[in-house]
Amino acid sequence: APKKDFKLAWSIYVGWMPWQWAAEQRIVKKWADKYGISIDVVQVNDYVESINQYTAGGFDAVTLTNMDGLSIPAAGGIDTTALLVGDFSNGNDAVILKDKTALADIKGQKVNLVEFSVSHYLLARALASIGLTERDLSVVSTSDADMVAAWATPEVTAVVTWNPLVAEIIATPGANKVFDSSQIPGEIIDLTAVNTETLKDNPAFGKALAGAWYETMAIMSSDTPEGKAAREAMGKASGTDLAGYEAQLKATRMFFKPDEAAAFAKSPEIGATMDHVRSFLFDHGLLGNGADSADVVGIELADGKVLGDTGNVKFRFTDAYMADAAAGKL
Amino acid sequence: MSVISVKDVWKEYDDRVVLEAISLEIEPRAFVALVGPSGCGKTTFLRMLLSEERPDRGTIAIDGAPLPDEPDSGRGVVFQRYSVFPHLTVLGNVVLGLELKAAPLLGRLFGGARRAAETEAREVLAAVGLGGAEAKYPSQLSGGMQQRLALAQALIAKPKVLLLDEPFGALDPGIRAEIHLLMQRLWHERPLTVVMVTHDMSEAFTLATRVIAFERRRNEPSDGGRYGATITRDIEVWPRRIAGQPRPSRTSSLPGRDDPAPLTGANRDDPAIEGATP
Amino acid sequence: MSVISVKDVWKEYDDRVVLEAISLEIEPRAFVALVGPSGCGKTTFLRMLLSEERPDRGTIAIDGAPLPDEPDSGRGVVFQRYSVFPHLTVLGNVVLGLELKAAPLLGRLFGGARRAAETEAREVLAAVGLGGAEAKYPSQLSGGMQQRLALAQALIAKPKVLLLDEPFGALDPGIRAEIHLLMQRLWHERPLTVVMVTHDMSEAFTLATRVIAFERRRNEPSDGGRYGATITRDIEVWPRRIAGQPRPSRTSSLPGRDDPAPLTGANRDDPAIEGATP
Amino acid sequence: MRLINRRPNAGAGRILALLPFIVVLGAYLVGSAARLAENPNDKLLPSLSSLGAALQRMAFSTDPRTGDILMLVDTEASLYRLAAALAIAVAIGLVLGIAIGLLPYFRAGLGAFVAVVSMVPPLALLPILFITMGLGEASKIALIVIGVAPCLVRDVALRVGDLPPQQMIKAQTLGASTWQIVLRVVLPQTLPRLIDSLRLQIGPAWLFLIAAEAIASESGLGYRIFLVRRYLAMDVILTYVIWITLLAFLMDRGLALLQRRAFPWFAAARATG
Amino acid sequence: MRLINRRPNAGAGRILALLPFIVVLGAYLVGSAARLAENPNDKLLPSLSSLGAALQRMAFSTDPRTGDILMLVDTEASLYRLAAALAIAVAIGLVLGIAIGLLPYFRAGLGAFVAVVSMVPPLALLPILFITMGLGEASKIALIVIGVAPCLVRDVALRVGDLPPQQMIKAQTLGASTWQIVLRVVLPQTLPRLIDSLRLQIGPAWLFLIAAEAIASESGLGYRIFLVRRYLAMDVILTYVIWITLLAFLMDRGLALLQRRAFPWFAAARATG
Ligand SMILES: Nc1ncnc2c1ncn2[C@@H]1O[C@H](COP(=O)(O)OP(=O)(O)OP(=O)(O)O)[C@@H](O)[C@H]1O
Ligand SMILES: Nc1ncnc2c1ncn2[C@@H]1O[C@H](COP(=O)(O)OP(=O)(O)OP(=O)(O)O)[C@@H](O)[C@H]1O
Ligand SMILES: [Mg+2]
Ligand SMILES: [Mg+2]
């Protein structure tokens, strides 16, 4: 139904920090005003909680990864559209071993990671790349907030995690990155997703978000004092400093330009990635308990093709808003 | 016309008969002392007079009307302990009775009404010898003073019947002698019918117009609790005491009987309130 | 040679003198009753005899030697309440004294040693009239039985001195009469010097060989607590009582004085233990 | 009659006791039905049948991945941690509590310290705990112990201090040493009181257990709840919450029963103060 | 002399009280020095000077990004939540506790329910709470209320039930209605006892606050701790932990003082039972 007031939930992660900065700088408000709506940008510390809240209907939009978008809201019956493709992880997620240098050494170890998260997915992909499976090791679920402390204990010898934790862990002696997301480029995608129905009824919401996002992108990517100040502020807000934040940005393939983002969203690789993702989710029982195959939840790609059940499309990619931004039509 | 009439009252707890066939007429302004061994049901009987318990059989009537369902301000009570409210001052404890009556919603009086109530309360306090202690809390009073306060508190509600359950049982003998005098004076001065439970025979005979003994006549273990206590003696105290006609000579000579009164100093009732004039 | 000799003892609390210049010689096997108004320092004096408190001035000696620093098994004690251990059975309470002496490490006896201790304990229990109640817990006993138990417990440690702080103050008069008889018998039978605090003059004169009164002679508020209580009377009871030479006629006639004994049933001390033979 | 004097009879009492449970259940069912009508895939308030299915899946069938009955494995892991932690906390509570409550030197030395320590938020100390004790069982047990023991120590100390001083005097006149007083007078009277304190700490203990398991674990009731939160599997979460509540309730009742059985003298002694 | 009879004098008592604090501080310094000698960048046990620097940074300089003093902002946010939650919990505790403790009908109806509810692990309910109440202040406050109120209700009910029945009879013989008994007899005697219960709940309240702030918040002491935990910034965490401990300790003392001041009759009444 058409409405005026919208809420976006975001959580602290390198690729989503711009939302907070945009809200603080009143860029979001500027664009919302332009479309005669209001957008409330809400920080949620706990990433999973932000998605749960979105799924339960507390928010109209949320920042999440492609994988969690499929497993939580989409599998929960909330039709979700990936409005903006912000970036993909290009080294931000990594498999790290203590005192070992080869990925194959992971065999037989206990691996600490946030279970069922993109780290878990990364591990599965890493294992697949050398012909191992999860049966060759054991997974210990560990909260991301405590991953660094966990690494400092002697019995933890292998972790899979994301930045800034990767940077903290790599900085300790004996830590070796043996696999990272740059080896599966484009598979861990950070999105700003919107409830499909809300978006259909209120395209202005999507437009305002896209406009605010790309204005922010332009500023933060610029090599001006203003850009540097923006990055510094984002770093501070995420609990680190400019250098730390820029190091994280290096491992992130940010789509600062809307045309790049639109092109990526339309690319056929997305289809391949989502196929990997849904079979991972299905294998781990994350597509719902009644699921008898990975096809239960339909995924519509930007070109209109559908993976899985066409009668139950709940997760959609689109390049429409990014293309509009690129064309200056917002 | 009799104020309290008890007719063939039985009381059981858990199939054990505690009281059996109690019948009793108590005249207006009588002072009845109830004695008997521990556990024979004296307190239980008093609780029935208070409507805290209901007889299993028989009836109790006051002024011809059956007892109300629950305690009310027609029957005042003083227990051995816990009769006064620890969170209220001496004055507050007594004023409370007036406040509850006058302010159904807040239970509190303000301004002139409160001052009037306080004046009335001070009079009662003075009558029980607690003038000067109005601002203290009960815990600052000696045991004897606490029981005086409990009396004052009960009296301000102007009950027709005053029920006392070993009110002076926890007091030192000397203090007990003093409060006996007070109790007699109050009974003479106010239109009260008093029923007092006590363990102490001398207390019973010092104060009462009539001493009633409860006792379990059959007490073999093989009975299995089928028999309760009943009235075994009903003694009119002689020479007869008549409410409103105090005979100073006899009453004041009695306390000496079991009290070390000659040994006690002036203030012994009251180490906590030195300086106040009781 | 005197068993307890108290010389010019003073005691202050917070700059308030409680006891002042107490001097006293107590002969062996005396039975001293300490009376006096509430708060005059009777308990304080007893606590000093027990080494629980130390005099501020003066000395206390037993058999010529200064008092030990802390309570020991030479001096037994019975308080008004809390004298027995609620978590031990009657037998356990009495055996405890033997166990503590014989088993420094575990405080427990096993096997034959325990059986021997139990036999000894049963004898003492029988002596105080608690035969048959060995397996009960104190909370299942009446107040009078609890104090008998406290006596038994104190006696099994074979103290030379027995200190009693209002041991029977919380008991019903009838029960008190019975326990008075017991107390006298124990004093006659065992080599005990007894110091008993009491409020009850008749109790003092019923039991003691000597009655000592503490009193504060100067008690004006203006004193500001500069004067404490001291010995104001020291009465040799007449006819003289001599330990080990009971005179049945006098002792058994006394309890009637303030007790409603004629009214009490056989088992009144003990509603909880019906069927047991005390 | 005044409300204060009105008593429901036994039958009415039983119905009244059930009433709030029925109301809560009813409210849940209505809410669930409403949400499911809107979105049949809604996960937030699953229907009773989904709850039943979750129970069936978790408690009565083996997990295809591990071959275990998950709820059984989780329950075992959690109860083991809880039992170990409570045992340690009880030992600490008894030793320190009796020392502080009974011995003036210990009271002077440790009283204030324990009061301050009991105010430290244990969750915030987790990193230190992990690094010193590792990620394994030890740190989880330690978190519970740290969360629960200071309260037990304080409680035991208070209750030991409340024992009538007459008892200590009496014991000394029977010739008892300090050690014998601890062993024969204080300890046995402290144990039933400790059970009271322990009952109060069951709630917090579960809390710390869940918090610890949420952070690093491979099994356990808290682990499972936080794991399935990742896909909003409220059917499993609610099943587990009810199960935990039941377990906690049974532990509470069990301790109450133990107290009554093992210390028959205590109820009466407590009543008479 | 037996240990039980030995008392430190005032001076020794004060030294003894300080001793454990000094020992803990010493142990920390030794551990910290050892770790820093091995790895000067070690973050786990920062030196005193880094702690001082963290304090300076958080408490005495403004954050360049927001222009706020972070520790002040965090403290305000947390204390506001805590105060609001405790106020609500106290209100619930009083109303339900008095009703259950005093009125047989309420006891029959709610006694068992409250006993069961107090066993529900609130942390496990967090997801439901956030979803039903949103992510704002409401859900954080609600978590604390849910965690704390059942205990308060139970406690208040117990303590109301412990009031001598003679008082209720006495009040009735003075003509009091149930409402007047609540107002003039029960409530004023319950308030000081409520403070006792509340003091026991301060620890759990902080726990729930920290847990709630960790999940969804933009300021608050718990929020900051979880934010910097990702970087293992123990200097900030320890500073905050000490600060929280101090705040909790002050709240505890403050309540004790309030009890003594506002209810002068209570200490004596409690002592005499
Ligand atoms: N509410 C009750 N439920 C069960 N039994 C009760 C109850 N109240 C009293 N009794 C029993 O009834 C008997 C009489 O008790 P009551 O308190 O009336 O005796 P009493 O004569 O007042 O004794 P005391 O002199 O010790 O006060 C006792 O055996 C007691 O155990
Ligand atoms: N530990 C203490 N600290 C301060 N004052 C005390 C202490 N013990 C007793 N007192 C005071 O010393 C005085 C004497 O007390 P004590 O208990 O010895 O009196 P008592 O004669 O035994 O009185 P009662 O007959 O009431 O038992 C009282 O005024 C009491 O308040
Ligand atoms: Mg009675
Ligand atoms: Mg005394």
PDB file of C-alpha atoms in Angstrom, chain B residues 125-252:
ATOM      1  CA  LEU B 125      -2.427   8.083  74.664  1.00  0.00           C
ATOM      2  CA  ALA B 126      -2.353  10.142  77.826  1.00  0.00           C
ATOM      3  CA  ALA B 127      -4.980   7.830  79.313  1.00  0.00           C
ATOM      4  CA  VAL B 128      -2.725   4.798  78.770  1.00  0.00           C
ATOM      5  CA  GLY B 129       0.320   6.702  80.054  1.00  0.00           C
ATOM      6  CA  LEU B 130       2.049   7.281  76.758  1.00  0.00           C
ATOM      7  CA  GLY B 131       1.908  11.066  76.777  1.00  0.00           C
ATOM      8  CA  GLY B 132       5.245  12.377  75.535  1.00  0.00           C
ATOM      9  CA  ALA B 133       6.108   9.336  73.428  1.00  0.00           C
ATOM     10  CA  GLU B 134       3.924  10.344  70.480  1.00  0.00           C
ATOM     11  CA  ALA B 135       6.789  10.736  68.002  1.00  0.00           C
ATOM     12  CA  LYS B 136       8.513   7.429  68.714  1.00  0.00           C
ATOM     13  CA  TYR B 137       8.266   4.292  66.663  1.00  0.00           C
ATOM     14  CA  PRO B 138       7.080   1.099  68.379  1.00  0.00           C
ATOM     15  CA  SER B 139      10.533  -0.440  68.141  1.00  0.00           C
ATOM     16  CA  GLN B 140      11.763   2.369  70.390  1.00  0.00           C
ATOM     17  CA  LEU B 141       9.289   1.394  73.079  1.00  0.00           C
ATOM     18  CA  SER B 142       9.628  -1.263  75.750  1.00  0.00           C
ATOM     19  CA  GLY B 143       7.337  -4.265  75.600  1.00  0.00           C
ATOM     20  CA  GLY B 144       5.012  -2.811  78.195  1.00  0.00           C
ATOM     21  CA  MET B 145       4.708   0.455  76.356  1.00  0.00           C
ATOM     22  CA  GLN B 146       3.993  -1.367  73.119  1.00  0.00           C
ATOM     23  CA  GLN B 147       1.074  -3.136  74.740  1.00  0.00           C
ATOM     24  CA  ARG B 148      -0.213   0.151  76.178  1.00  0.00           C
ATOM     25  CA  LEU B 149      -0.044   1.494  72.670  1.00  0.00           C
ATOM     26  CA  ALA B 150      -1.928  -1.529  71.356  1.00  0.00           C
ATOM     27  CA  LEU B 151      -4.616  -0.855  73.943  1.00  0.00           C
ATOM     28  CA  ALA B 152      -4.828   2.803  72.993  1.00  0.00           C
ATOM     29  CA  GLN B 153      -5.065   1.861  69.350  1.00  0.00           C
ATOM     30  CA  ALA B 154      -7.863  -0.586  70.021  1.00  0.00           C
ATOM     31  CA  LEU B 155      -9.739   1.835  72.278  1.00  0.00           C
ATOM     32  CA  ILE B 156      -9.827   4.724  69.827  1.00  0.00           C
ATOM     33  CA  ALA B 157     -12.125   2.730  67.562  1.00  0.00           C
ATOM     34  CA  LYS B 158     -14.580   2.596  70.517  1.00  0.00           C
ATOM     35  CA  PRO B 159     -15.304  -1.127  70.316  1.00  0.00           C
ATOM     36  CA  LYS B 160     -18.066  -2.607  72.412  1.00  0.00           C
ATOM     37  CA  VAL B 161     -16.105  -5.791  72.915  1.00  0.00           C
ATOM     38  CA  LEU B 162     -12.388  -5.984  73.630  1.00  0.00           C
ATOM     39  CA  LEU B 163     -10.637  -9.290  72.967  1.00  0.00           C
ATOM     40  CA  LEU B 164      -7.215  -9.876  74.470  1.00  0.00           C
ATOM     41  CA  ASP B 165      -4.993 -12.877  73.673  1.00  0.00           C
ATOM     42  CA  GLU B 166      -2.341 -13.117  76.377  1.00  0.00           C
ATOM     43  CA  PRO B 167      -1.792  -9.396  76.001  1.00  0.00           C
ATOM     44  CA  PHE B 168       0.672  -9.191  78.874  1.00  0.00           C
ATOM     45  CA  GLY B 169       2.222 -12.640  78.537  1.00  0.00           C
ATOM     46  CA  ALA B 170       5.567 -11.384  77.309  1.00  0.00           C
ATOM     47  CA  LEU B 171       6.013  -8.661  79.909  1.00  0.00           C
ATOM     48  CA  ASP B 172       8.202  -8.559  82.988  1.00  0.00           C
ATOM     49  CA  PRO B 173       6.255  -9.098  86.218  1.00  0.00           C
ATOM     50  CA  GLY B 174       6.788  -5.536  87.447  1.00  0.00           C
ATOM     51  CA  ILE B 175       5.612  -4.025  84.215  1.00  0.00           C
ATOM     52  CA  ARG B 176       2.739  -6.421  84.180  1.00  0.00           C
ATOM     53  CA  ALA B 177       1.575  -5.132  87.558  1.00  0.00           C
ATOM     54  CA  GLU B 178       1.503  -1.582  86.254  1.00  0.00           C
ATOM     55  CA  ILE B 179      -0.399  -2.471  83.145  1.00  0.00           C
ATOM     56  CA  HIS B 180      -2.883  -4.496  85.194  1.00  0.00           C
ATOM     57  CA  LEU B 181      -3.782  -1.323  87.005  1.00  0.00           C
ATOM     58  CA  LEU B 182      -4.194   0.464  83.709  1.00  0.00           C
ATOM     59  CA  MET B 183      -6.321  -2.328  82.322  1.00  0.00           C
ATOM     60  CA  GLN B 184      -8.656  -2.209  85.311  1.00  0.00           C
ATOM     61  CA  ARG B 185      -8.976   1.547  85.077  1.00  0.00           C
ATOM     62  CA  LEU B 186      -9.825   1.378  81.398  1.00  0.00           C
ATOM     63  CA  TRP B 187     -12.430  -1.290  81.984  1.00  0.00           C
ATOM     64  CA  HIS B 188     -14.009   0.769  84.721  1.00  0.00           C
ATOM     65  CA  GLU B 189     -14.003   3.954  82.664  1.00  0.00           C
ATOM     66  CA  ARG B 190     -15.174   2.705  79.272  1.00  0.00           C
ATOM     67  CA  PRO B 191     -18.247   0.748  78.201  1.00  0.00           C
ATOM     68  CA  LEU B 192     -16.312  -2.382  77.381  1.00  0.00           C
ATOM     69  CA  THR B 193     -17.024  -6.077  77.550  1.00  0.00           C
ATOM     70  CA  VAL B 194     -13.649  -7.772  77.830  1.00  0.00           C
ATOM     71  CA  VAL B 195     -12.617 -11.336  77.028  1.00  0.00           C
ATOM     72  CA  MET B 196      -9.002 -12.038  77.906  1.00  0.00           C
ATOM     73  CA  VAL B 197      -7.012 -15.210  77.336  1.00  0.00           C
ATOM     74  CA  THR B 198      -4.221 -15.721  79.821  1.00  0.00           C
ATOM     75  CA  HIS B 199      -1.891 -18.361  81.126  1.00  0.00           C
ATOM     76  CA  ASP B 200      -1.442 -16.654  84.415  1.00  0.00           C
ATOM     77  CA  MET B 201      -3.980 -17.539  87.082  1.00  0.00           C
ATOM     78  CA  SER B 202      -3.074 -14.604  89.275  1.00  0.00           C
ATOM     79  CA  GLU B 203      -3.588 -12.285  86.344  1.00  0.00           C
ATOM     80  CA  ALA B 204      -6.955 -13.854  85.696  1.00  0.00           C
ATOM     81  CA  PHE B 205      -8.094 -13.393  89.260  1.00  0.00           C
ATOM     82  CA  THR B 206      -6.559  -9.912  89.508  1.00  0.00           C
ATOM     83  CA  LEU B 207      -8.512  -8.538  86.596  1.00  0.00           C
ATOM     84  CA  ALA B 208     -11.566 -10.566  85.747  1.00  0.00           C
ATOM     85  CA  THR B 209     -15.126 -10.630  86.977  1.00  0.00           C
ATOM     86  CA  ARG B 210     -15.361 -14.214  85.851  1.00  0.00           C
ATOM     87  CA  VAL B 211     -12.729 -16.859  85.167  1.00  0.00           C
ATOM     88  CA  ILE B 212     -13.533 -19.599  82.700  1.00  0.00           C
ATOM     89  CA  ALA B 213     -11.315 -22.635  82.294  1.00  0.00           C
ATOM     90  CA  PHE B 214     -11.126 -24.699  79.116  1.00  0.00           C
ATOM     91  CA  GLU B 215      -9.828 -28.193  79.421  1.00  0.00           C
ATOM     92  CA  ARG B 216      -9.811 -31.425  77.530  1.00  0.00           C
ATOM     93  CA  ARG B 217     -11.391 -33.907  79.872  1.00  0.00           C
ATOM     94  CA  ARG B 218     -10.566 -36.991  77.875  1.00  0.00           C
ATOM     95  CA  ASN B 219      -7.048 -36.989  76.639  1.00  0.00           C
ATOM     96  CA  GLU B 220      -5.961 -40.549  76.010  1.00  0.00           C
ATOM     97  CA  PRO B 221      -3.888 -40.908  72.863  1.00  0.00           C
ATOM     98  CA  SER B 222      -6.258 -43.691  71.830  1.00  0.00           C
ATOM     99  CA  ASP B 223      -9.015 -41.110  71.417  1.00  0.00           C
ATOM    100  CA  GLY B 224      -7.428 -39.980  68.170  1.00  0.00           C
ATOM    101  CA  GLY B 225      -8.538 -36.416  68.671  1.00  0.00           C
ATOM    102  CA  ARG B 226     -12.217 -37.236  68.866  1.00  0.00           C
ATOM    103  CA  TYR B 227     -12.702 -35.141  71.961  1.00  0.00           C
ATOM    104  CA  GLY B 228     -12.040 -31.427  72.242  1.00  0.00           C
ATOM    105  CA  ALA B 229     -11.702 -29.079  75.148  1.00  0.00           C
ATOM    106  CA  THR B 230     -14.763 -27.725  76.862  1.00  0.00           C
ATOM    107  CA  ILE B 231     -15.582 -25.446  79.765  1.00  0.00           C
ATOM    108  CA  THR B 232     -14.540 -27.210  82.970  1.00  0.00           C
ATOM    109  CA  ARG B 233     -14.872 -24.342  85.431  1.00  0.00           C
ATOM    110  CA  ASP B 234     -16.739 -21.095  85.459  1.00  0.00           C
ATOM    111  CA  ILE B 235     -15.825 -19.083  88.529  1.00  0.00           C
ATOM    112  CA  GLU B 236     -17.465 -15.850  89.564  1.00  0.00           C
ATOM    113  CA  VAL B 237     -14.692 -13.809  91.170  1.00  0.00           C
ATOM    114  CA  TRP B 238     -15.464 -12.889  94.733  1.00  0.00           C
ATOM    115  CA  PRO B 239     -15.786 -10.166  96.044  1.00  0.00           C
ATOM    116  CA  ARG B 240     -17.746  -9.237  92.966  1.00  0.00           C
ATOM    117  CA  ARG B 241     -16.180  -6.573  90.721  1.00  0.00           C
ATOM    118  CA  ILE B 242     -18.573  -4.186  89.077  1.00  0.00           C
ATOM    119  CA  ALA B 243     -17.585  -2.113  86.067  1.00  0.00           C
ATOM    120  CA  GLY B 244     -17.340   1.566  86.941  1.00  0.00           C
ATOM    121  CA  GLN B 245     -16.962   0.883  90.672  1.00  0.00           C
ATOM    122  CA  PRO B 246     -13.249   0.431  91.290  1.00  0.00           C
ATOM    123  CA  ARG B 247     -12.166  -0.733  94.721  1.00  0.00           C
ATOM    124  CA  PRO B 248      -8.640   0.614  94.985  1.00  0.00           C
ATOM    125  CA  SER B 249      -7.576  -1.342  98.053  1.00  0.00           C
ATOM    126  CA  ARG B 250      -7.878  -4.825  96.606  1.00  0.00           C
ATOM    127  CA  THR B 251      -6.582  -4.177  93.152  1.00  0.00           C
ATOM    128  CA  SER B 252      -3.482  -2.338  94.221  1.00  0.00           C
TER     129      SER B 252
END
